[in-house]
CSV table of C-alpha atoms and ligand atoms in Angstrom, one decimal:
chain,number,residue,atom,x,y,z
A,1,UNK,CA,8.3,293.6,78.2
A,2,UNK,CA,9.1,296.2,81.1
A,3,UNK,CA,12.6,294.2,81.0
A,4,UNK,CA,12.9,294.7,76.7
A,5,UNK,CA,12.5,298.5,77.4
A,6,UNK,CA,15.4,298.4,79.8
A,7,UNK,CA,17.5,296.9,78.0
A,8,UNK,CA,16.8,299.1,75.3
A,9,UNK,CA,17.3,302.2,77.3
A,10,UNK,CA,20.6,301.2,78.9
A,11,UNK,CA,21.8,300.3,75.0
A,12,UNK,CA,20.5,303.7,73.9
A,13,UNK,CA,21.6,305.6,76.7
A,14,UNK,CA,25.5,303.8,76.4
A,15,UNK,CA,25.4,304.7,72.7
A,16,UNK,CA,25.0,308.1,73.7
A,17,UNK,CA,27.7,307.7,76.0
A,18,UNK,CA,30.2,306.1,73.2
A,19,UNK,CA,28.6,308.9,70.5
A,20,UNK,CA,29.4,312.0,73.6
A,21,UNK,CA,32.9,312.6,73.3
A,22,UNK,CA,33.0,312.7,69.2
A,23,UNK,CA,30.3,315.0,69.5
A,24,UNK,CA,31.7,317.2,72.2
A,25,UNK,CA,34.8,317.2,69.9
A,26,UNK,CA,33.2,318.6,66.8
A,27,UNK,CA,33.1,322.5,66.4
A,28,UNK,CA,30.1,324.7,65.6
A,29,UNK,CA,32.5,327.1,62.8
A,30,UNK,CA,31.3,327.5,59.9
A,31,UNK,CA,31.9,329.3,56.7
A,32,UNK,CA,35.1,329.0,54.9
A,33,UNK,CA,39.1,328.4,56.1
A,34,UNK,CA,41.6,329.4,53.4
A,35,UNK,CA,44.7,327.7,53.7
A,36,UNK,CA,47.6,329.1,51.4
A,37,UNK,CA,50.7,326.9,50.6
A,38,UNK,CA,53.1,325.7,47.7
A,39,UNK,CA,52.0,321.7,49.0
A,40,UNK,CA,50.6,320.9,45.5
A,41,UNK,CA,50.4,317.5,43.8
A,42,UNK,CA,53.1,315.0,44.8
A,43,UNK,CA,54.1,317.6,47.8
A,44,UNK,CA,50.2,317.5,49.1
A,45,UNK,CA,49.4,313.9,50.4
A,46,UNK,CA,51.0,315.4,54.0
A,47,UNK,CA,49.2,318.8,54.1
A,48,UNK,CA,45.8,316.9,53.2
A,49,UNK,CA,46.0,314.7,56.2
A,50,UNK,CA,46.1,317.8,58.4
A,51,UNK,CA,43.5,318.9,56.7
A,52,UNK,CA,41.4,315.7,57.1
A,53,UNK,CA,42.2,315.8,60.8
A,54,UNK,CA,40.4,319.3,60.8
A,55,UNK,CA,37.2,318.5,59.0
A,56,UNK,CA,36.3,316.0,61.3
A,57,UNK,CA,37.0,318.6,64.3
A,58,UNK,CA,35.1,321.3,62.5
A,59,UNK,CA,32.7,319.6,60.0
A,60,UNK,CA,30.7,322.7,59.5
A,61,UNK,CA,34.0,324.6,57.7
A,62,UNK,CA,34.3,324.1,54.0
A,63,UNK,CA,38.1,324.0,53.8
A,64,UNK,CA,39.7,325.5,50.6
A,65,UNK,CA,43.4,324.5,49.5
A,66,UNK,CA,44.4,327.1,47.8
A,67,UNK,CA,48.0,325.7,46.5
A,68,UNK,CA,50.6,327.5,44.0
A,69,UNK,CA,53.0,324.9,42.6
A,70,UNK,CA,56.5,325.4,42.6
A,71,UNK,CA,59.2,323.9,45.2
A,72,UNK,CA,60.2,325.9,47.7
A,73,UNK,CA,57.7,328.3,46.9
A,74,UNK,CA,59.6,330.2,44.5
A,75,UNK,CA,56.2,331.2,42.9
A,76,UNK,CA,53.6,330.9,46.1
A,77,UNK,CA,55.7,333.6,47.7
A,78,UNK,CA,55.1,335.8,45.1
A,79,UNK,CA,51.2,335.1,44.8
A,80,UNK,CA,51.1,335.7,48.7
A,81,UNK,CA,53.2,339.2,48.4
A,82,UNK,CA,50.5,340.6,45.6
A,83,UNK,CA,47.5,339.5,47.8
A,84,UNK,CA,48.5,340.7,51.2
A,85,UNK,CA,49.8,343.8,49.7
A,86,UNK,CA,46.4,344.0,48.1
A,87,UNK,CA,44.7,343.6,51.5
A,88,UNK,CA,43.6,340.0,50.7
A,89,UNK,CA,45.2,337.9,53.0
A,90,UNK,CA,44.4,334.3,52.9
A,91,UNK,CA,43.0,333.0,56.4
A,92,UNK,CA,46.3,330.9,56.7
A,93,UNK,CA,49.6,331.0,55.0
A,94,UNK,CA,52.6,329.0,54.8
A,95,UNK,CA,55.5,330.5,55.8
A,96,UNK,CA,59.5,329.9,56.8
A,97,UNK,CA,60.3,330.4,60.5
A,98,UNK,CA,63.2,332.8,60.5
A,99,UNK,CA,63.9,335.6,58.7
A,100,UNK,CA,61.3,334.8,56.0
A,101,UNK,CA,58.4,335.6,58.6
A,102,UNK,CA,60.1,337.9,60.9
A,103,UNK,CA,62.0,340.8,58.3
A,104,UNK,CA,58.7,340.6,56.3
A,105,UNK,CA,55.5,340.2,57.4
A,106,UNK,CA,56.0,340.5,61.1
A,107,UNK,CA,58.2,343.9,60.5
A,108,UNK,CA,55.5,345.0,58.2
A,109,UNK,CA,53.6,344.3,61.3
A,110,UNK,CA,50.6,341.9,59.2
A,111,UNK,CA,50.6,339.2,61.5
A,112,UNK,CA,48.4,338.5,64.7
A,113,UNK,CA,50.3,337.4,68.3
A,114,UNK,CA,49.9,334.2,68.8
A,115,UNK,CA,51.4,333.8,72.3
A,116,UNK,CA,47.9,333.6,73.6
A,117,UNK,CA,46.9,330.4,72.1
A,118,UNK,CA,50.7,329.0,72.2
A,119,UNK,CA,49.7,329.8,76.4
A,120,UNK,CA,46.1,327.9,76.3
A,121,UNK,CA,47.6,324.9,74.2
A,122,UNK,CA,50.3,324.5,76.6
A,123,UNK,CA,53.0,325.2,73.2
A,124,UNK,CA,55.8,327.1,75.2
A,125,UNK,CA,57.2,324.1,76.8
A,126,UNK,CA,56.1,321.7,73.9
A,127,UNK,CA,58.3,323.1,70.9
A,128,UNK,CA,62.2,323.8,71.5
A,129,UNK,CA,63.6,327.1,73.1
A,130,UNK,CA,65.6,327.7,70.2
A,131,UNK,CA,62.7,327.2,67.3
A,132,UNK,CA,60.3,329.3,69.7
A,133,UNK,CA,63.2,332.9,69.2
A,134,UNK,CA,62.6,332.0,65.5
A,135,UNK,CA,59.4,332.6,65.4
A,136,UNK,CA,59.0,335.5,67.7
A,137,UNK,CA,60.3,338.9,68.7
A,138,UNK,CA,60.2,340.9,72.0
A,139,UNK,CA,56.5,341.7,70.6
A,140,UNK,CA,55.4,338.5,70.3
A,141,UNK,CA,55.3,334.6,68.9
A,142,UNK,CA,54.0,334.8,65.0
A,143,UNK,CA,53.2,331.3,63.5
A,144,UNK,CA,53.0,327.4,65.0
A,145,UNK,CA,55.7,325.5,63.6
A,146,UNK,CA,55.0,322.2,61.7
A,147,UNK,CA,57.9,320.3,60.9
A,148,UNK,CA,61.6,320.7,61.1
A,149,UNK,CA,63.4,319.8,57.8
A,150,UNK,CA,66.7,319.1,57.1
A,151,UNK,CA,68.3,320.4,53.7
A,152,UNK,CA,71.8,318.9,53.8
A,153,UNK,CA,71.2,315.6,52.4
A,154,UNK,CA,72.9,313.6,49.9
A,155,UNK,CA,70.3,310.5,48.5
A,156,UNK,CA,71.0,307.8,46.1
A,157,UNK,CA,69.6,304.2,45.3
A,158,UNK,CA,72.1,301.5,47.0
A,159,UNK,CA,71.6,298.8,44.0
A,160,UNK,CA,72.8,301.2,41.8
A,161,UNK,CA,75.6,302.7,43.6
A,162,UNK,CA,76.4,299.2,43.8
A,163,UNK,CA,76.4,298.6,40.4
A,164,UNK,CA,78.5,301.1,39.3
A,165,UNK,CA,81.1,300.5,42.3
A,166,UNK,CA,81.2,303.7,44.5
A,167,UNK,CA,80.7,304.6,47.6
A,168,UNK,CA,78.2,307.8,49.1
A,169,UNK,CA,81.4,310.6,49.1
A,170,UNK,CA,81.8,311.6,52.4
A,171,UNK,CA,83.7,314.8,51.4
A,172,UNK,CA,83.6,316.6,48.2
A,173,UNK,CA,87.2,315.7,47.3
A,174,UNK,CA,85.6,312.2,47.3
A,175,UNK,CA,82.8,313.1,44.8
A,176,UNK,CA,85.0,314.7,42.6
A,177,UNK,CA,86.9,312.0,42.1
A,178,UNK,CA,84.3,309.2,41.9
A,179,UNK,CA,82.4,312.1,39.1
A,180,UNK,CA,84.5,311.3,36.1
A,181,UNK,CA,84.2,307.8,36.0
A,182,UNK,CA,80.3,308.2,36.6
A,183,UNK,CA,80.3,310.3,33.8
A,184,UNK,CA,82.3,308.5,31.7
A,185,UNK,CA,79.6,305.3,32.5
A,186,UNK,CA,77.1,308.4,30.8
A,187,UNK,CA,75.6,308.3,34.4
A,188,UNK,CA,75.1,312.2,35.3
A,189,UNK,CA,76.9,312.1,39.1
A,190,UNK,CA,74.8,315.0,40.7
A,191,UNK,CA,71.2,315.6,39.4
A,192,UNK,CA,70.2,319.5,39.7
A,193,UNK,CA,67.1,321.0,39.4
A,194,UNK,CA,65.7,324.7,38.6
A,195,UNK,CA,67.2,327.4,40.1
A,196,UNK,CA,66.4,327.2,43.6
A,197,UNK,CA,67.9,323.9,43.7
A,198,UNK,CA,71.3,325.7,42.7
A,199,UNK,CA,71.0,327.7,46.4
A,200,UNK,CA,70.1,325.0,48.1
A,201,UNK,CA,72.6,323.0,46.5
A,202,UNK,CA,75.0,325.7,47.7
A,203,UNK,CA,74.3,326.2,50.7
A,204,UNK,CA,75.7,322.5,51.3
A,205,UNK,CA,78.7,323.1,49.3
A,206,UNK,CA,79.5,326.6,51.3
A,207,UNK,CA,78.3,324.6,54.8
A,208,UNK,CA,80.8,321.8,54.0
A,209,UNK,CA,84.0,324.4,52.5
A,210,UNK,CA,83.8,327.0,55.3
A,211,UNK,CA,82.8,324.9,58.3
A,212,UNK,CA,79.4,325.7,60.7
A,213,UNK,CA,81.6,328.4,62.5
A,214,UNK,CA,82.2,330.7,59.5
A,215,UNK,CA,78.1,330.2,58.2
A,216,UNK,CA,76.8,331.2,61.5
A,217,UNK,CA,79.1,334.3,61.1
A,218,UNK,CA,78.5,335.1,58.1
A,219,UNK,CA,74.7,335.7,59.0
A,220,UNK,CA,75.7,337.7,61.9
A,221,UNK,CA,77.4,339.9,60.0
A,222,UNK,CA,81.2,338.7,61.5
A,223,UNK,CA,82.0,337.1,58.5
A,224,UNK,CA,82.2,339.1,55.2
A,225,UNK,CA,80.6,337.7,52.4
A,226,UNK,CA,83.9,338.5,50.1
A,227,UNK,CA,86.2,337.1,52.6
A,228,UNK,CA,88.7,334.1,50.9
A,229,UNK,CA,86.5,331.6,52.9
A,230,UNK,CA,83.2,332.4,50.9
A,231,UNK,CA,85.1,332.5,47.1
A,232,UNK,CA,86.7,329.2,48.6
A,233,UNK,CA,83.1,328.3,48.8
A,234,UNK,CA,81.9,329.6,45.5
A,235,UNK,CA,85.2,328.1,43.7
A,236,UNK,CA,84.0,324.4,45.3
A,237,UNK,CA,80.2,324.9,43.7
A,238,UNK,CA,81.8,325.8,40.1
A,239,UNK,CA,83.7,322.0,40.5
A,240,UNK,CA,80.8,320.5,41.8
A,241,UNK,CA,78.7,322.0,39.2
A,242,UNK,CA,80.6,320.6,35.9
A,243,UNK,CA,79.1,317.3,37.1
A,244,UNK,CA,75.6,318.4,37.1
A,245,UNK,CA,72.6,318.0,34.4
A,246,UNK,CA,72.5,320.6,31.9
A,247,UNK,CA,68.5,320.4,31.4
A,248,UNK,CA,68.8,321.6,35.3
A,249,UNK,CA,66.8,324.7,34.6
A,250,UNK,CA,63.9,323.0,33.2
A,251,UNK,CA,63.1,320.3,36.0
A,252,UNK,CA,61.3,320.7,39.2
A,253,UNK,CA,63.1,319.0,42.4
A,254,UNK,CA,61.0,315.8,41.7
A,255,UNK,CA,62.1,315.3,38.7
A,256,UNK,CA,65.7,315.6,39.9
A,257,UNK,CA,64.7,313.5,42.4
A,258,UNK,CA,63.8,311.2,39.2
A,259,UNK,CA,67.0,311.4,37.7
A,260,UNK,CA,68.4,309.4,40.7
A,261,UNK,CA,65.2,306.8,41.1
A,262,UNK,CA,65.7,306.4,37.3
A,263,UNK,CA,69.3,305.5,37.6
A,264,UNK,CA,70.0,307.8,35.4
A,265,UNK,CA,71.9,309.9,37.8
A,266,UNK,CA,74.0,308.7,40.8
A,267,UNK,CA,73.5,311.6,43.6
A,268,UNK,CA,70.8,314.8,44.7
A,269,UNK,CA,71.9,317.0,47.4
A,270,UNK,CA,68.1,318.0,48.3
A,271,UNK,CA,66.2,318.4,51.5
A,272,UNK,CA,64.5,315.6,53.0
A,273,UNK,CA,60.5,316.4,52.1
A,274,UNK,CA,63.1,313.7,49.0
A,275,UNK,CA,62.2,311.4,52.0
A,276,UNK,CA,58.8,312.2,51.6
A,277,UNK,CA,58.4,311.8,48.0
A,278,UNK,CA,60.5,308.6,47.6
A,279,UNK,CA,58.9,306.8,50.6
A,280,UNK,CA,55.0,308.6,50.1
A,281,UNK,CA,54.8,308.3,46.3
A,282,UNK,CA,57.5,306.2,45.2
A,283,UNK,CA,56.4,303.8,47.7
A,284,UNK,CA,60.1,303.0,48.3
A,285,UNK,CA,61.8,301.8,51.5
A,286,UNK,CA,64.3,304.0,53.4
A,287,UNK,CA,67.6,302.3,53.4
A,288,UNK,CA,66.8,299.6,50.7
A,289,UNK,CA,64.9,301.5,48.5
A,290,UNK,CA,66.6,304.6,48.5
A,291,UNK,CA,70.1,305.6,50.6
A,292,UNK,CA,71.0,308.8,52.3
A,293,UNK,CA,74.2,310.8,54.1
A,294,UNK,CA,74.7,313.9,55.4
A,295,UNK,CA,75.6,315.6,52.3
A,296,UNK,CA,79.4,316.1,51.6
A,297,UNK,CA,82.1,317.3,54.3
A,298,UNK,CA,78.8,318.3,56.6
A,299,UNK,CA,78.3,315.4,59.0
A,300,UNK,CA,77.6,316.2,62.3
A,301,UNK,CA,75.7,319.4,60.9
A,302,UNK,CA,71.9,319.6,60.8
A,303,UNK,CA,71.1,322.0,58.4
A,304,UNK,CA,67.5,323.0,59.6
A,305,UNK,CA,64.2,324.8,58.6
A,306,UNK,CA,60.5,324.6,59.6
A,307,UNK,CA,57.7,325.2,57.9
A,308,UNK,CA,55.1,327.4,59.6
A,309,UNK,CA,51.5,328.8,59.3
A,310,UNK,CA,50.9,331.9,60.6
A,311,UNK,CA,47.3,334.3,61.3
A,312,UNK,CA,47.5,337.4,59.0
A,313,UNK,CA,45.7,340.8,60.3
A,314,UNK,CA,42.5,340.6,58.5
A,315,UNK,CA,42.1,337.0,58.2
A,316,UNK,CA,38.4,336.7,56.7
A,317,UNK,CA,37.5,333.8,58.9
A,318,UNK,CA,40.0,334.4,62.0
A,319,UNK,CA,38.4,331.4,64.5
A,320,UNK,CA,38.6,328.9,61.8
A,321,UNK,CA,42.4,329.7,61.1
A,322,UNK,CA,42.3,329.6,64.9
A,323,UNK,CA,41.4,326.4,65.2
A,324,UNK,CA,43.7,325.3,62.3
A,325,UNK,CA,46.5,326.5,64.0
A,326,UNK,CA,45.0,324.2,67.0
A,327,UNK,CA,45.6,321.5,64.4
A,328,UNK,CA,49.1,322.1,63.7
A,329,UNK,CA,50.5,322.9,66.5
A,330,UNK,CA,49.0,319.5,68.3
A,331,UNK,CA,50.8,316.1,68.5
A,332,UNK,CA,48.0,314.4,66.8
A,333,UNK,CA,48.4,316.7,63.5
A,334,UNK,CA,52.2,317.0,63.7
A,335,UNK,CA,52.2,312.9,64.1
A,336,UNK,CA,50.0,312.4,60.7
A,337,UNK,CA,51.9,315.2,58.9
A,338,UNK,CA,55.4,314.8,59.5
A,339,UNK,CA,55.7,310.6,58.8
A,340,UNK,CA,54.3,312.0,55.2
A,341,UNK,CA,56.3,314.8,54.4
A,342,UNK,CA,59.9,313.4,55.4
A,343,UNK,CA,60.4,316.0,58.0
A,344,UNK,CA,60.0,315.6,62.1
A,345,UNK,CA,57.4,316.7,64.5
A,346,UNK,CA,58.8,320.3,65.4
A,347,UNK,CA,57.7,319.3,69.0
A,348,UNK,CA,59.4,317.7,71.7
A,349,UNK,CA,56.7,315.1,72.6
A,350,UNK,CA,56.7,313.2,68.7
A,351,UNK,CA,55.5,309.7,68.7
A,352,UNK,CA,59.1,308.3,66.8
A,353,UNK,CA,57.4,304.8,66.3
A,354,UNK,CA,55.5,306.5,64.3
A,355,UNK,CA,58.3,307.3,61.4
A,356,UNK,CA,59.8,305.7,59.2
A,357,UNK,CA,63.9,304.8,59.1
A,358,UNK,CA,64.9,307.7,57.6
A,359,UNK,CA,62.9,310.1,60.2
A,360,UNK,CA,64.1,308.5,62.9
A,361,UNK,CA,68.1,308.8,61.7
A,362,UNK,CA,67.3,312.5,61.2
A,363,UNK,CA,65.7,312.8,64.6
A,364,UNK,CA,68.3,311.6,66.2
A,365,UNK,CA,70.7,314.0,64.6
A,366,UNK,CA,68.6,317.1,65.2
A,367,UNK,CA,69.0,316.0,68.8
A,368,UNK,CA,72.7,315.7,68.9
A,369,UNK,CA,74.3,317.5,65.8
A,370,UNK,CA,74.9,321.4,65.5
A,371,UNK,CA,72.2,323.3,64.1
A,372,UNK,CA,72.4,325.7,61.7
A,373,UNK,CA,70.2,327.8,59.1
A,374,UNK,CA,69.2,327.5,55.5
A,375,UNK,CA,69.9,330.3,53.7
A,376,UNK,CA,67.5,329.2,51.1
A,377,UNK,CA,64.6,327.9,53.0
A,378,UNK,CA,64.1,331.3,55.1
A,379,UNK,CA,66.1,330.7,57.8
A,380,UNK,CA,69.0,332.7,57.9
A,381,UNK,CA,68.3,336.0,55.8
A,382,UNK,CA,65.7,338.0,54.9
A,383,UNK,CA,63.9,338.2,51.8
A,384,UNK,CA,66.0,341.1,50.0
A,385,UNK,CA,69.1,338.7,50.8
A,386,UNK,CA,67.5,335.7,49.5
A,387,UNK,CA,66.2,337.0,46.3
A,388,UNK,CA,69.1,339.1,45.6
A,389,UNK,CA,71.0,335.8,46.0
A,390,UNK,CA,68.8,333.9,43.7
A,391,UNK,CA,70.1,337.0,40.8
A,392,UNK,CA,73.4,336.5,41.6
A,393,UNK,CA,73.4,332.5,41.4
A,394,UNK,CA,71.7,333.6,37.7
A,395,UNK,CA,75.1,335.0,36.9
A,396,UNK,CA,77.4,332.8,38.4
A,397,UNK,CA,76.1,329.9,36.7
A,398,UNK,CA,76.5,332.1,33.1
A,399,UNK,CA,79.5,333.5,34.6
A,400,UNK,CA,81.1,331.0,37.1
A,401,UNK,CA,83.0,333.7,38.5
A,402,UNK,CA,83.8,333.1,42.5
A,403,UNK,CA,85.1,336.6,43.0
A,404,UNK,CA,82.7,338.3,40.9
A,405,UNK,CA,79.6,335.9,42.8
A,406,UNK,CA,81.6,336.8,46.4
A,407,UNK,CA,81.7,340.6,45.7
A,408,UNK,CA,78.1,341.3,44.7
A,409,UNK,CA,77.0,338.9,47.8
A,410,UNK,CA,78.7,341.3,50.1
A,411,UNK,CA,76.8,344.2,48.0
A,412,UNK,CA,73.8,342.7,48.8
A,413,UNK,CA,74.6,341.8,52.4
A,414,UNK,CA,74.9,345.8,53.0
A,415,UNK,CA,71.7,346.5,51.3
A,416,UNK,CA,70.0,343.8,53.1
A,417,UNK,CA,71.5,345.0,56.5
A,418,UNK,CA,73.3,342.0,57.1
B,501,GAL,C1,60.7,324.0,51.2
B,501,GAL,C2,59.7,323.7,52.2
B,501,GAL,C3,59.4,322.2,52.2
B,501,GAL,C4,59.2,321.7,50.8
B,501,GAL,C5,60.2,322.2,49.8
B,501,GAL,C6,60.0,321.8,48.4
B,501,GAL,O1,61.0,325.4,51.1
B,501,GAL,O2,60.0,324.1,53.4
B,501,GAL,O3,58.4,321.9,53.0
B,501,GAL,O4,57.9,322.0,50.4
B,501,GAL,O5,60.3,323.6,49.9
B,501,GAL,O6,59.0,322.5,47.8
């Protein structure tokens, strides 16, 4: 009998034991986390595994995923603007690192220092020199990093390229003259999207027409935005153009994406959260299922951004964005996120087995390509740039007048103190 109880004990005592760390692991928060981002519907399976990873860490929070459809959040930026200006911040927002954060909610001096938690988490020497300046200023480091993106990427479907007996162009010249006879098969050779597809698309056709030299100097103000090399640029997008969808305005980038899964078009220059969707909700196979290049006349380029989640003054539950932070910024949550969303781990540490084909290609070029910015993901200008820019692609695509498009760009550069 004495023996039975013994027994027992040591049993209960190692379940303890097994229960202990779990326990230990789970926080006392409570109360609510807001967590602001454009991640809705097919764009959310990624953010929702974050989010899973930080119930079980903080049980007592009730987490609320407050999204704003619309890629590249053309409208969720807009949403966030009204409530921060209206002294509403959410706990958490989703923001660019680069210019996006820095020329408008850190010079409008909204947003809390993080370098004490990136010191206690050990993040200094975790996430890349380089991606660490983005995010900070001499006063301080302003959001934890989540992924790095890549936007200049061409995708197609190999069975159908195959079908209609072309290759992925390699330059633009090459694309323009494999368009016609795709158009002629009633196949639309580049599927386009709203309007903020149009920048990103151009921002490949610029990288690819003036070279990585000229974009870099263009954002440090070396380059003028008038100079022949940018009309070059904007002459290129008006040729590349005439072989785009003309229900562009009216289609999100998924259904763009679509266009190509369909068959119905042959090519999408889009950024690689296309990896994401194809291979998370398509279900298809990277490198069978769907096909990829650098996009035209930019290989050996990474075109890169990284999406970011900051702590804004005033954050109505400041330790539970605290902790979320904790979630992003650690290998665990970048590992479950990243494989989802077709980006990479921002840190240095990344668990490649982990990804998929496609991840791994475009981790291996982030570590031995030339980087450079997205103009239209936050990177390179600030938000009076970018949104001036978005009015001026308006015209040009009424217009498609190079000189007219360069002049006005190097209008706005001035005004945006480029
Ligand atoms: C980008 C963002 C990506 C993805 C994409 C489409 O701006 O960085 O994570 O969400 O927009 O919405």
């Amino acid at each position: 009998m004495k023996k039975a109880f013994a027994k027992m004990l040591i049993v209960f005592a190692a379940a303890l034991l097994i229960g202990a760390p779990q326990a230990a692991q789970a926080s006392d928060l409570k109360g609510e986390l807001e967590i602001f981002s454009w991640w809705a519907g097919d764009e959310g399976p990624a953010l929702e595994a974050l989010i899973d990873i930080y119930k079980k860490e903080n049980p007592g929070v009730k987490v609320i995923n407050a999204t704003v459809t619309g890629g590249s959040g053309v409208n969720a930026q807009a949403v966030l603007k009204t409530r921060m200006l209206g002294g509403e911040p959410p706990d958490s927002f989703q923001v660019h690192a680069g210019q996006e954060l820095i020329g408008t909610w850190v010079k409008a001096d909204r947003m809390e220092d993080l370098t004490p938690l990136f010191k206690e988490q050990g993040w200094l020497n975790v996430f890349p020199e380089g991606l660490i300046k983005l995010i900070g200023t001499d006063k301080g480091i302003w959001s934890v990093p989540v992924n790095i993106h890549r936007s200049n990427v061409m995708w197609y479907i190999p069975a159908n390229l195959k079908k209609w007996g072309v290759e992925p162009p390699k330059t633009w010249d090459d694309f323009l003259a494999i368009a016609p006879k795709l158009k002629a098969e009633g196949v639309v050779p580049l599927a386009l999207a709203q309007n903020w597809t149009a920048n990103h698309l151009w921002e490949s056709v610029a990288l690819a027409s003036m070279g990585a030299d000229n974009w870099d100097a263009l954002w440090s103000g070396k380059l003028s935005f008038d100079s022949p090399e940018v009309v070059k640029a904007w002459e290129l997008f008006g040729k590349v153009l005439q072989y785009t969808n003309s229900d562009a305005p009216s289609l999100s980038w998924q259904q763009a994406t679509d266009m190509v899964v369909d068959g119905r078009a042959a090519f999408n220059i889009m950024g690689d959260w296309a990896a994401g969707y194809m291979s998370t909700t398509k279900k298809l196979v990277p490198g069978e299922g769907y096909g990829w290049i650098a996009s035209p006349g930019t290989t050996g380029t990474f075109m890169f951004l990284a999406d970011s989640f900051g702590l804004p003054k005033g954050a109505p539950h400041r330790a539970n964005a605290i902790a979320w932070l904790k979630v992003l910024g650690s290998k665990q949550g970048s590992d479950a996120f990243n494989p989802l969303k077709g980006s990479i781990s921002a840190r240095k540490d990344s668990d490649l087995s982990k990804y998929n084909a496609y991840s791994q290609s475009a981790a291996k070029d982030w570590n031995s390509n030339r980087v450079v910015g997205s103009l239209a993901h936050g990177v390179a200008a600030n938000d009076t740039f970018k949104n001036g820019f978005a009015s001026i692609m308006e015209m040009f695509l009424k217009t498609k007048n190079p000189q007219a498009a360069a002049k006005a760009c190097a209008q706005l550069a001035k005004k945006a103190g480029i």
